[in-house]
Amino acid sequence: MTTNPPTRRRVAIITACTVAGLVVAAVGGLAIGPTIGTWHVVGAALAHLGLGHSTLTPLQWTIVWQLRAPRMVLGLLAGAMLAVAGATYQGVFRNPLADPYLLGVAAGAGLGATFAIVNVGQSLTTPTWTPLLAFVGAMGAVTVTWLIGGRRLRSSTATLILAGVAVSSLLTSAQTFLQQQSTGSIARVYIWLLGSLASASWSSVWLVLPYVAVCVAICVVAGRALDVMSVGEDESRSLGVPVRRVRFVVIAASSLGTAAIVSAVGLIGFVGIIVPHIVRLLVGTSYRRILPISVLFGAGFLVLADTIARTVLAPSELPLGVVTALVGAPVFVVILSLRRPVAV
Amino acid sequence: MSQVVVHELSVRIGKKELVSSISLEIAAGTWCTIIGPNGAGKTTLVEAVAGLRAPSHGSVTIGRKSVSSMSERERARTVSLVPQHPVVPEGMTVYDYVALGRTAYHGLFRPPSAHDRSVIDGVLERLSLGEFRDRDGATLSGGERQRMVLARAFAQSTMVIVLDEPITGLDMRHQMELLELLKTEVADCGLTVVATLHDLTLAGQFADRLVLLDHGNVAIDGPASDVVRSDELVASYGMHLRVVDVDGSDVVVPVRK
Amino acid sequence: MFKPLRLVLALSLSVLVLPLMSATSGATTHGPQCIVSLSPSATETLFAIGAGRQVQAVDKDSNYPTTGLPTKRIDSLNPSVESIIGICKTSKTHSTHKPDLVVISYDANSIKAKLTTLGVKVLVQNAPATISAAYRQILQLGRLTGHLTKASSIVQSLQRTIAADTSSIPSHPGKTLTAYYELDPTFYSLTSTTFVGSLMKSLGIVNIADAKSTTADFGYPQLSSEYIVSANPKLIFLADTVCCSASATTVAARPGFSSVSAVAGGEVIGLNDAVASRWGPRLAQLMNALTAAVKSALKNSKLWP
């Protein structure tokens, strides 16, 4: 029996469910936590809308508004950006294994952050340099990758990927060398690399928001172009798509947004590669649908994972990358077994 | 009035010159098939006509405008391509695949307009693909799939269509079907066809004109009935060929001696 | 004719000299001559008790005292047996011999077993759990290096200081002095089962990490900003001022922390990372800092509305 691609109605239902899940996750991110009863928070939120009265102490309100709220919003931004960047990369490279860190973003950010953290102890840098150097490292790495593998006239996506592998290997070994020279900082570097939303504040949210907003918008709008490009470079060109230009814009937007997120929260894995696949299994292979739904799904998914990460072993927190994998992998397997997987 | 003018075209890839200083003129509304042994440069030539390979020397002009100077969108509205190994993405409906042909008209940021949609519907009708509209394109049989690729090329509403080995892998019936569809389009809409074909008989039966390519050069260029009987053809293929008349059509037969 | 005579003379002289050499070397210096310290706390102790000249190599993190440390450094997290064995050179013969004593606080690369099979004496001095255990380590080093007298006087002086500090805290019925002790900006803390924790406990401090730690933490649990803000400690100690530039200002800038009592009351105390994490003779310094903080907090009216 041939399965037809999902109908519009099915896609609408899935979109609605995703939005609902996102809202629930967001509310959970605010209300659920180890130190305040969940319903008290919900009650306080309603009180602010004029219904009933709040039972939270000022200290508790501070926790909700200054700690949980920016953390939840940053989680939404990070999940949305990583998911859409991963989906975009998968579309541009026509490779199901592509993730947002493919072209060196992770290695570059890791090197930058390691350099910053190692040198704080030597009083050469301050902790505020860490996100900045991570960002510079990430964008620097992608730029070098593009210069090596993307500029030649007949460069293919394969040369870009290979360039990314080369650049990543080089930068990762440089990072390892730095770490070895300063073993006292290994734990701190490792914690940064694992990725965490624990340091979220409203200022980091405002800092990251413009990048994420612009880059997510560019990626989503590129959905139609990615659909055309799924027939390969030559055929896309014959259909009128300026392939190299589209590729450049889309890769630049994904990389920039990912670099901004990575500099704020470290290297959160799994979201960028698996969320697009989950969405693809649900709504089919058209990037016009995959991209916007990945934005919503990724946002809710990461906030859900973060809520689990910070409550299960409170006050300790599980590394976010561990939780995303533990939560996401079974979900992926279930959906995989229910439906024939569709190739990228 | 020539629609496609190839002027001293040379295409070099790496160190190798695949096509050397070729000049051709193809009139509008005619069918020109490029024949020749493997490695003669047929694919490179037609890709250059479609604007996919930049000439290292010379030019290709369509309707008096140089193909290399056109923007991507303009070129897509001028010449369409049916490649030798088309990529049919999984999960894309036949309708959406054929609709890709209208990309150059509505652009990358807008959905197909009402006019676009009517063109797509018309093409699906003409190529008998209506019943497959919502089917996953990758699930079609060989013959149906090739019709779908042709439909996408037709949807581009171009004056020139370039086809690279369009009937490879199809059974006889589907081969004839596809070529007849093209012939009808040439007759009804004045479409200019530039194609490459391995099958010398079919090449001769459908084309108005044959161009024999050998090692990147034009060996002979003329009406189909002349070229199939030429000495250059025998020399180029390096084997014995006989042309037999069957009910008024030329059939080219390889002979084992 | 003279040659054999000269030879006999030279031989007999050297025979006479050798026992003299060993006798003198035994008389002027006693105890191990070549000590390798892979523990920064042990390094501080060794230099304080007068055994500094016997220390030929230290680990990369040993940075106190500021002068007099040997130039040879070993990576304590990834030590190489071969480089440790080749450390010692005697000035008279210029040949190398094994170290007489290697002090470690952490057995990396199974270095203890490997050195012991090569006949090197290895002393393991892990982070102590109590103050008395710390004293015992200082005395042990004194015994093994032949500086027991100096070591004892250091221990006695520490005991006096700590006793004086503890008793100088005024009684404070009704005031619970909660504190958060920070090891790094990702909220790693320590409980009262650690030696610093036990120092704090002896001063009457209630450590907010105690309530939430499990045996799996080994005394060093990781807290969260939400937990700390919710516990609202009256005192915050920062042991990450050097590694991570933590200060009262950076703590106040963290989301949610400006409303914490310690921050609002100005009782965020920065400690030098090394002083706060080692159990050598500078314990007195750490104790003084903690005591001063407790006294100041008890008098601070902003903390006790």
mmCIF file of C-alpha atoms in Angstrom, chain A residues 33-35 59 62-63 66-68 117 120-121 125-127 180 183 188 191 198 200-201 310 314-317, chain C residues 60-61 75 77-78 184-186 188 212 217 222-227 229-230 232 242-245 255-256 259:
data_model
loop_
_atom_site.group_PDB
_atom_site.id
_atom_site.type_symbol
_atom_site.label_atom_id
_atom_site.label_comp_id
_atom_site.label_asym_id
_atom_site.label_seq_id
_atom_site.Cartn_x
_atom_site.Cartn_y
_atom_site.Cartn_z
ATOM 1 C CA GLY A 33 10.026 23.504 40.548
ATOM 2 C CA PRO A 34 11.506 22.115 43.729
ATOM 3 C CA THR A 35 10.922 25.054 46.019
ATOM 4 C CA LEU A 59 10.926 35.935 47.628
ATOM 5 C CA THR A 62 11.398 36.729 42.721
ATOM 6 C CA ILE A 63 12.258 33.117 42.078
ATOM 7 C CA GLN A 66 13.805 36.438 37.978
ATOM 8 C CA LEU A 67 14.941 32.839 37.798
ATOM 9 C CA ARG A 68 12.360 30.639 36.170
ATOM 10 C CA ILE A 117 37.605 30.058 31.242
ATOM 11 C CA VAL A 120 40.083 33.821 34.086
ATOM 12 C CA GLY A 121 42.279 31.995 36.567
ATOM 13 C CA THR A 125 39.927 37.439 31.010
ATOM 14 C CA THR A 126 36.752 37.890 33.038
ATOM 15 C CA PRO A 127 33.808 35.515 33.119
ATOM 16 C CA GLN A 180 45.517 19.954 29.467
ATOM 17 C CA THR A 183 43.845 21.019 34.520
ATOM 18 C CA ARG A 188 34.416 24.260 34.660
ATOM 19 C CA ILE A 191 30.257 21.956 32.667
ATOM 20 C CA ALA A 198 20.924 27.597 34.667
ATOM 21 C CA ALA A 200 19.701 32.447 32.228
ATOM 22 C CA SER A 201 18.754 36.003 33.130
ATOM 23 C CA ARG A 310 16.117 20.736 37.198
ATOM 24 C CA ALA A 314 16.930 18.816 42.899
ATOM 25 C CA PRO A 315 18.837 20.812 43.953
ATOM 26 C CA SER A 316 21.352 19.207 41.598
ATOM 27 C CA GLU A 317 20.610 19.506 37.945
ATOM 28 C CA LYS C 60 51.562 22.424 39.040
ATOM 29 C CA ASP C 61 48.983 23.777 41.487
ATOM 30 C CA ASP C 75 51.088 17.234 36.610
ATOM 31 C CA LEU C 77 46.273 14.686 37.548
ATOM 32 C CA ASN C 78 48.363 12.836 34.991
ATOM 33 C CA ASP C 184 32.399 27.736 41.747
ATOM 34 C CA PRO C 185 29.821 29.818 39.859
ATOM 35 C CA THR C 186 27.820 26.728 38.916
ATOM 36 C CA TYR C 188 29.009 23.646 43.737
ATOM 37 C CA LYS C 212 20.160 18.662 50.381
ATOM 38 C CA ASP C 217 28.101 13.890 46.575
ATOM 39 C CA GLN C 222 25.833 20.994 43.432
ATOM 40 C CA LEU C 223 23.013 23.354 44.405
ATOM 41 C CA SER C 224 20.818 25.440 42.140
ATOM 42 C CA SER C 225 20.160 29.172 42.086
ATOM 43 C CA GLU C 226 16.536 28.517 42.925
ATOM 44 C CA TYR C 227 17.447 26.535 46.019
ATOM 45 C CA VAL C 229 17.577 32.053 46.738
ATOM 46 C CA SER C 230 14.802 30.141 48.413
ATOM 47 C CA ASN C 232 17.871 32.906 51.731
ATOM 48 C CA VAL C 242 40.594 33.776 41.924
ATOM 49 C CA CYS C 243 39.563 31.102 39.426
ATOM 50 C CA CYS C 244 36.332 32.700 38.344
ATOM 51 C CA SER C 245 36.469 36.377 39.417
ATOM 52 C CA PRO C 255 19.220 36.776 38.587
ATOM 53 C CA GLY C 256 17.248 36.593 41.811
ATOM 54 C CA SER C 259 16.849 39.869 47.213
#
